[in-house]
Amino acid sequence: MHRMGSVALNSLEDELGDILEKALRQAGLDEGEAARRAGVPEARLRDAIDYRSELRWDELGRLARVLGLNEVGLCAVGSGRYPRPNVDGLPFQVEVLAMSHGIGVVNAYLVSDLGSRTGILFDTGSGIAALSAVWPDHITDLSAVFLTHVETEHAGALCAVTERFGAAAAYIPEGAAAPCGQTAAEGMKWQVGDLQVDVFATPGHAAAHNSYLVRRPGAPEARALLVAGDMIFAGSAGGAYFCHRRLRANLRRVLEAVPPCTVIAPGHGPMTTVENELRFNPFLG
């Protein structure tokens, strides 16, 4: 089961304009050249990037082919009909700690056994005040903290969290630097109570970035949770500020390595599933 924090997550993290802008950068094309290749008036493409889209499905389809995107998924985002899958059925409790950050929302996640007062925290938000405002009363202790990456909006409260909740350890991606963290590298595993946390190194958005698979080994057929940070969002992917090739390679690698029913917990926006994103995510074309 999962529950939401006080900030509602009613919309996707990225709109059509965000996706087109990211895809143009990844393809190494400017707006004029992409519009020419797709047979779309440049002014209409610019309007779409500026959130004033009136692009038709046939135009979106041609842009998808030029930019190497999933055509069905791009059209779904462009029409406001991106599929939102069922994310229930996890064999542990997940609290979505959604916090306002600038004009957007950033997510941290608390995972715990049902009825337990001890949790595992993934990411911390930008500061302890924001995190405390959405913290559930029934979790009073932490067994561990795992960071997907050390951008301030995801890691700003790390040291304050470890002090307040006495977490046994805090883990950060290999190559990252944080005063309270120790390395969590590809292939490492932690047993935390009845749960297991597996580490995937997923650089692309950042040079040092991890995703974490949380599962219950005693229930191998049960759903797992992939805490993905800024690797992937429902209907989009993170900005490839480090390397777009490695981001897309890791997206495909990790999503194909875990069961399709796995629930994805992204750093921004609503939860989704591996099956849904493999089928529809524009960047998995």
Tab-separated table of C-alpha atoms in Angstrom:
chain	number	residue	atom	x	y	z
A	1	MET	CA	0.000	0.000	0.000
A	2	HIS	CA	1.085	3.609	-0.358
A	3	ARG	CA	-0.011	6.952	0.991
A	4	MET	CA	0.620	10.485	-0.218
A	5	GLY	CA	2.143	13.445	1.574
A	6	SER	CA	0.386	16.797	1.855
A	7	VAL	CA	1.354	18.071	-1.624
A	8	ALA	CA	-0.892	16.461	-4.245
A	9	LEU	CA	0.623	14.801	-7.290
A	10	ASN	CA	-2.172	15.223	-9.806
A	11	SER	CA	-0.141	15.835	-12.944
A	12	LEU	CA	2.889	14.501	-14.758
A	13	GLU	CA	6.255	16.056	-13.984
A	14	ASP	CA	6.881	17.005	-17.637
A	15	GLU	CA	4.529	18.549	-20.161
A	16	LEU	CA	4.887	18.117	-23.907
A	17	GLY	CA	7.152	21.164	-24.157
A	18	ASP	CA	9.573	19.762	-21.575
A	19	ILE	CA	9.782	16.439	-23.428
A	20	LEU	CA	10.373	18.085	-26.801
A	21	GLU	CA	13.053	20.359	-25.370
A	22	LYS	CA	14.893	17.420	-23.747
A	23	ALA	CA	14.576	15.349	-26.918
A	24	LEU	CA	15.973	18.150	-29.087
A	25	ARG	CA	19.044	18.398	-26.845
A	26	GLN	CA	19.536	14.635	-26.917
A	27	ALA	CA	19.178	14.503	-30.708
A	28	GLY	CA	21.538	17.452	-31.173
A	29	LEU	CA	18.961	19.322	-33.261
A	30	ASP	CA	17.729	22.878	-33.104
A	31	GLU	CA	14.054	23.707	-33.450
A	32	GLY	CA	14.338	24.761	-37.083
A	33	GLU	CA	16.057	21.583	-38.256
A	34	ALA	CA	13.723	19.305	-36.280
A	35	ALA	CA	10.691	21.123	-37.668
A	36	ARG	CA	12.050	20.862	-41.228
A	37	ARG	CA	12.736	17.128	-40.956
A	38	ALA	CA	9.315	16.482	-39.427
A	39	GLY	CA	7.417	18.653	-41.890
A	40	VAL	CA	6.024	20.773	-39.051
A	41	PRO	CA	5.960	24.599	-39.179
A	42	GLU	CA	8.729	25.873	-36.919
A	43	ALA	CA	6.343	28.331	-35.272
A	44	ARG	CA	4.054	25.467	-34.218
A	45	LEU	CA	6.992	23.547	-32.730
A	46	ARG	CA	8.129	26.652	-30.841
A	47	ASP	CA	4.599	27.124	-29.499
A	48	ALA	CA	4.592	23.517	-28.266
A	49	ILE	CA	7.904	24.008	-26.473
A	50	ASP	CA	6.464	27.172	-24.905
A	51	TYR	CA	3.416	25.205	-23.599
A	52	ARG	CA	1.038	26.552	-26.248
A	53	SER	CA	0.743	23.351	-28.225
A	54	GLU	CA	-1.848	22.777	-30.913
A	55	LEU	CA	0.147	20.047	-32.625
A	56	ARG	CA	-1.941	17.379	-34.301
A	57	TRP	CA	-1.337	13.676	-33.730
A	58	ASP	CA	0.195	13.280	-37.204
A	59	GLU	CA	2.632	16.128	-36.464
A	60	LEU	CA	3.518	14.609	-33.087
A	61	GLY	CA	4.085	11.285	-34.805
A	62	ARG	CA	6.517	12.784	-37.297
A	63	LEU	CA	8.355	14.649	-34.536
A	64	ALA	CA	8.607	11.423	-32.539
A	65	ARG	CA	10.251	9.665	-35.469
A	66	VAL	CA	12.704	12.516	-36.053
A	67	LEU	CA	13.608	12.718	-32.344
A	68	GLY	CA	13.721	8.981	-31.682
A	69	LEU	CA	10.778	9.024	-29.279
A	70	ASN	CA	7.962	6.577	-28.594
A	71	GLU	CA	5.236	7.843	-30.931
A	72	VAL	CA	2.278	6.487	-28.956
A	73	GLY	CA	3.612	7.875	-25.687
A	74	LEU	CA	4.379	11.309	-27.125
A	75	CYS	CA	0.885	11.558	-28.597
A	76	ALA	CA	-0.590	10.485	-25.253
A	77	VAL	CA	1.297	13.230	-23.419
A	78	GLY	CA	0.365	15.760	-26.103
A	79	SER	CA	-3.331	14.946	-25.774
A	80	GLY	CA	-3.293	14.932	-21.949
A	81	ARG	CA	-4.124	11.210	-21.911
A	82	TYR	CA	-0.944	9.589	-20.682
A	83	PRO	CA	-1.859	6.238	-19.028
A	84	ARG	CA	-1.768	6.138	-15.231
A	85	PRO	CA	-1.412	2.510	-14.083
A	86	ASN	CA	-2.514	0.866	-10.852
A	87	VAL	CA	0.358	1.048	-8.349
A	88	ASP	CA	-1.337	-0.789	-5.472
A	89	GLY	CA	-0.362	-4.213	-4.165
A	90	LEU	CA	3.096	-3.612	-2.682
A	91	PRO	CA	3.871	-5.969	0.226
A	92	PHE	CA	5.012	-3.098	2.439
A	93	GLN	CA	3.923	0.448	3.154
A	94	VAL	CA	5.220	3.358	1.080
A	95	GLU	CA	4.736	6.952	2.193
A	96	VAL	CA	5.158	9.492	-0.607
A	97	LEU	CA	6.670	12.575	1.023
A	98	ALA	CA	5.869	15.189	-1.605
A	99	MET	CA	7.341	18.623	-0.882
A	100	SER	CA	7.083	21.930	-2.713
A	101	HIS	CA	10.348	22.995	-4.280
A	102	GLY	CA	10.479	26.182	-6.339
A	103	ILE	CA	7.567	25.977	-8.778
A	104	GLY	CA	7.504	22.198	-8.621
A	105	VAL	CA	7.341	19.240	-6.277
A	106	VAL	CA	10.082	16.865	-5.156
A	107	ASN	CA	9.453	13.408	-3.707
A	108	ALA	CA	11.082	11.462	-0.897
A	109	TYR	CA	9.838	8.010	0.104
A	110	LEU	CA	9.463	6.192	3.405
A	111	VAL	CA	9.237	2.408	3.211
A	112	SER	CA	8.206	0.326	6.216
A	113	ASP	CA	6.498	-2.880	7.217
A	114	LEU	CA	2.806	-2.432	7.986
A	115	GLY	CA	2.419	-1.374	11.595
A	116	SER	CA	6.135	-0.706	12.097
A	117	ARG	CA	7.447	2.522	13.596
A	118	THR	CA	10.807	2.126	11.837
A	119	GLY	CA	11.295	3.026	8.185
A	120	ILE	CA	13.822	3.272	5.369
A	121	LEU	CA	14.068	6.751	3.838
A	122	PHE	CA	14.905	7.343	0.173
A	123	ASP	CA	16.011	10.938	-0.489
A	124	THR	CA	15.387	13.703	2.017
A	125	GLY	CA	14.029	16.795	0.281
A	126	SER	CA	15.777	20.144	0.375
A	127	GLY	CA	15.644	20.736	4.137
A	128	ILE	CA	14.464	19.355	7.433
A	129	ALA	CA	11.611	21.859	7.771
A	130	ALA	CA	9.998	20.786	4.497
A	131	LEU	CA	10.516	17.120	5.313
A	132	SER	CA	9.140	17.469	8.842
A	133	ALA	CA	5.977	19.106	7.509
A	134	VAL	CA	5.048	15.910	5.610
A	135	TRP	CA	6.551	13.354	8.000
A	136	PRO	CA	4.044	10.706	9.189
A	137	ASP	CA	3.592	10.542	12.962
A	138	HIS	CA	3.757	6.756	13.102
A	139	ILE	CA	7.392	6.589	11.873
A	140	THR	CA	9.699	7.497	14.748
A	141	ASP	CA	12.953	5.772	13.761
A	142	LEU	CA	14.987	5.073	10.633
A	143	SER	CA	17.053	1.999	9.921
A	144	ALA	CA	18.808	3.592	6.914
A	145	VAL	CA	18.753	6.477	4.460
A	146	PHE	CA	19.533	6.054	0.737
A	147	LEU	CA	20.124	8.981	-1.642
A	148	THR	CA	19.552	8.707	-5.381
A	149	HIS	CA	21.804	11.717	-5.988
A	150	VAL	CA	23.113	14.692	-4.064
A	151	GLU	CA	21.311	17.622	-5.684
A	152	THR	CA	20.093	19.900	-2.907
A	153	GLU	CA	16.394	19.280	-3.543
A	154	HIS	CA	16.938	15.552	-2.976
A	155	ALA	CA	19.689	15.565	-0.345
A	156	GLY	CA	19.505	18.850	1.561
A	157	ALA	CA	18.144	17.353	4.786
A	158	LEU	CA	20.506	14.361	4.933
A	159	CYS	CA	22.615	15.244	7.976
A	160	ALA	CA	19.655	16.698	9.895
A	161	VAL	CA	17.672	13.512	9.238
A	162	THR	CA	20.424	11.229	10.497
A	163	GLU	CA	20.744	13.339	13.645
A	164	ARG	CA	17.009	13.549	14.345
A	165	PHE	CA	16.097	9.940	13.658
A	166	GLY	CA	19.358	8.226	14.521
A	167	ALA	CA	19.600	6.309	11.251
A	168	ALA	CA	22.120	3.498	11.439
A	169	ALA	CA	23.668	4.519	8.123
A	170	ALA	CA	23.232	6.859	5.177
A	171	TYR	CA	24.210	5.720	1.683
A	172	ILE	CA	25.071	7.812	-1.361
A	173	PRO	CA	26.058	6.932	-4.959
A	174	GLU	CA	29.655	6.023	-5.688
A	175	GLY	CA	31.508	9.166	-6.717
A	176	ALA	CA	29.161	11.533	-4.857
A	177	ALA	CA	30.224	13.587	-1.855
A	178	ALA	CA	28.143	14.179	1.255
A	179	PRO	CA	29.389	14.610	4.837
A	180	CYS	CA	27.020	12.023	6.284
A	181	GLY	CA	27.090	9.335	3.613
A	182	GLN	CA	28.955	6.159	2.717
A	183	THR	CA	29.151	4.567	-0.722
A	184	ALA	CA	26.390	2.443	-2.247
A	185	ALA	CA	27.719	0.975	-5.507
A	186	GLU	CA	26.255	-1.118	-8.335
A	187	GLY	CA	25.339	-4.627	-7.215
A	188	MET	CA	25.464	-3.969	-3.467
A	189	LYS	CA	22.581	-5.304	-1.374
A	190	TRP	CA	21.308	-4.506	2.109
A	191	GLN	CA	18.965	-6.580	4.225
A	192	VAL	CA	16.851	-4.201	6.292
A	193	GLY	CA	14.514	-6.219	8.470
A	194	ASP	CA	12.434	-8.364	6.113
A	195	LEU	CA	13.204	-6.103	3.143
A	196	GLN	CA	16.130	-6.074	0.745
A	197	VAL	CA	17.545	-3.014	-1.031
A	198	ASP	CA	19.488	-3.655	-4.273
A	199	VAL	CA	21.606	-0.914	-5.866
A	200	PHE	CA	21.709	0.044	-9.544
A	201	ALA	CA	24.213	2.702	-10.593
A	202	THR	CA	22.283	4.872	-13.061
A	203	PRO	CA	24.402	7.859	-14.147
A	204	GLY	CA	23.002	10.095	-16.831
A	205	HIS	CA	20.999	12.818	-15.128
A	206	ALA	CA	23.997	13.220	-12.832
A	207	ALA	CA	27.446	11.628	-12.896
A	208	ALA	CA	26.739	9.951	-9.550
A	209	HIS	CA	23.173	8.642	-9.465
A	210	ASN	CA	21.631	5.468	-8.055
A	211	SER	CA	18.295	3.736	-8.312
A	212	TYR	CA	17.197	1.303	-5.606
A	213	LEU	CA	15.057	-1.811	-5.871
A	214	VAL	CA	13.142	-2.583	-2.673
A	215	ARG	CA	11.660	-6.042	-2.377
A	216	ARG	CA	10.629	-8.684	0.111
A	217	PRO	CA	12.767	-11.787	-0.575
A	218	GLY	CA	10.378	-13.928	1.449
A	219	ALA	CA	7.607	-13.094	-1.032
A	220	PRO	CA	9.333	-13.443	-4.436
A	221	GLU	CA	6.068	-13.146	-6.393
A	222	ALA	CA	5.092	-9.871	-4.697
A	223	ARG	CA	5.535	-6.485	-6.323
A	224	ALA	CA	8.807	-4.615	-5.839
A	225	LEU	CA	9.493	-0.867	-5.697
A	226	LEU	CA	12.087	0.906	-7.854
A	227	VAL	CA	13.119	4.231	-6.309
A	228	ALA	CA	14.414	5.905	-9.453
A	229	GLY	CA	15.323	9.468	-8.504
A	230	ASP	CA	15.648	11.602	-11.638
A	231	MET	CA	16.360	8.719	-14.011
A	232	ILE	CA	12.724	8.385	-15.069
A	233	PHE	CA	9.349	10.029	-14.472
A	234	ALA	CA	5.885	8.908	-15.473
A	235	GLY	CA	5.811	9.886	-19.136
A	236	SER	CA	9.323	11.323	-19.295
A	237	ALA	CA	12.931	11.084	-18.125
A	238	GLY	CA	15.222	13.331	-16.156
A	239	GLY	CA	17.306	15.973	-17.833
A	240	ALA	CA	20.528	14.368	-19.097
A	241	TYR	CA	22.850	16.938	-17.557
A	242	PHE	CA	25.729	14.435	-17.360
A	243	CYS	CA	25.246	12.166	-20.401
A	244	HIS	CA	22.093	11.491	-22.415
A	245	ARG	CA	23.473	8.264	-23.903
A	246	ARG	CA	24.148	6.777	-20.488
A	247	LEU	CA	20.775	7.951	-19.203
A	248	ARG	CA	18.886	6.193	-21.994
A	249	ALA	CA	21.076	3.088	-21.734
A	250	ASN	CA	20.476	2.835	-17.991
A	251	LEU	CA	16.761	3.444	-18.434
A	252	ARG	CA	16.482	0.455	-20.728
A	253	ARG	CA	18.924	-1.708	-18.742
A	254	VAL	CA	17.271	-1.262	-15.362
A	255	LEU	CA	13.671	-1.451	-16.524
A	256	GLU	CA	14.379	-4.671	-18.392
A	257	ALA	CA	16.204	-6.148	-15.364
A	258	VAL	CA	13.252	-5.935	-12.957
A	259	PRO	CA	9.774	-7.504	-13.137
A	260	PRO	CA	7.278	-5.585	-15.324
A	261	CYS	CA	4.859	-5.191	-12.404
A	262	THR	CA	7.483	-3.257	-10.401
A	263	VAL	CA	6.235	0.114	-9.147
A	264	ILE	CA	8.452	3.091	-10.026
A	265	ALA	CA	8.854	5.801	-7.386
A	266	PRO	CA	10.342	8.811	-9.238
A	267	GLY	CA	11.986	11.909	-7.814
A	268	HIS	CA	9.198	14.060	-9.253
A	269	GLY	CA	5.635	13.395	-10.311
A	270	PRO	CA	3.342	10.422	-9.718
A	271	MET	CA	4.308	6.792	-9.295
A	272	THR	CA	4.007	4.492	-12.284
A	273	THR	CA	5.044	0.957	-13.270
A	274	VAL	CA	7.847	-0.554	-15.298
A	275	GLU	CA	5.365	-2.169	-17.689
A	276	ASN	CA	3.609	1.145	-18.309
A	277	GLU	CA	6.810	3.054	-19.010
A	278	LEU	CA	8.320	0.387	-21.259
A	279	ARG	CA	5.163	0.602	-23.308
A	280	PHE	CA	4.473	4.331	-23.356
A	281	ASN	CA	7.376	6.455	-22.082
A	282	PRO	CA	8.473	8.769	-24.924
A	283	PHE	CA	12.161	8.227	-24.124
A	284	LEU	CA	11.857	4.456	-24.409
A	285	GLY	CA	11.028	4.550	-28.108
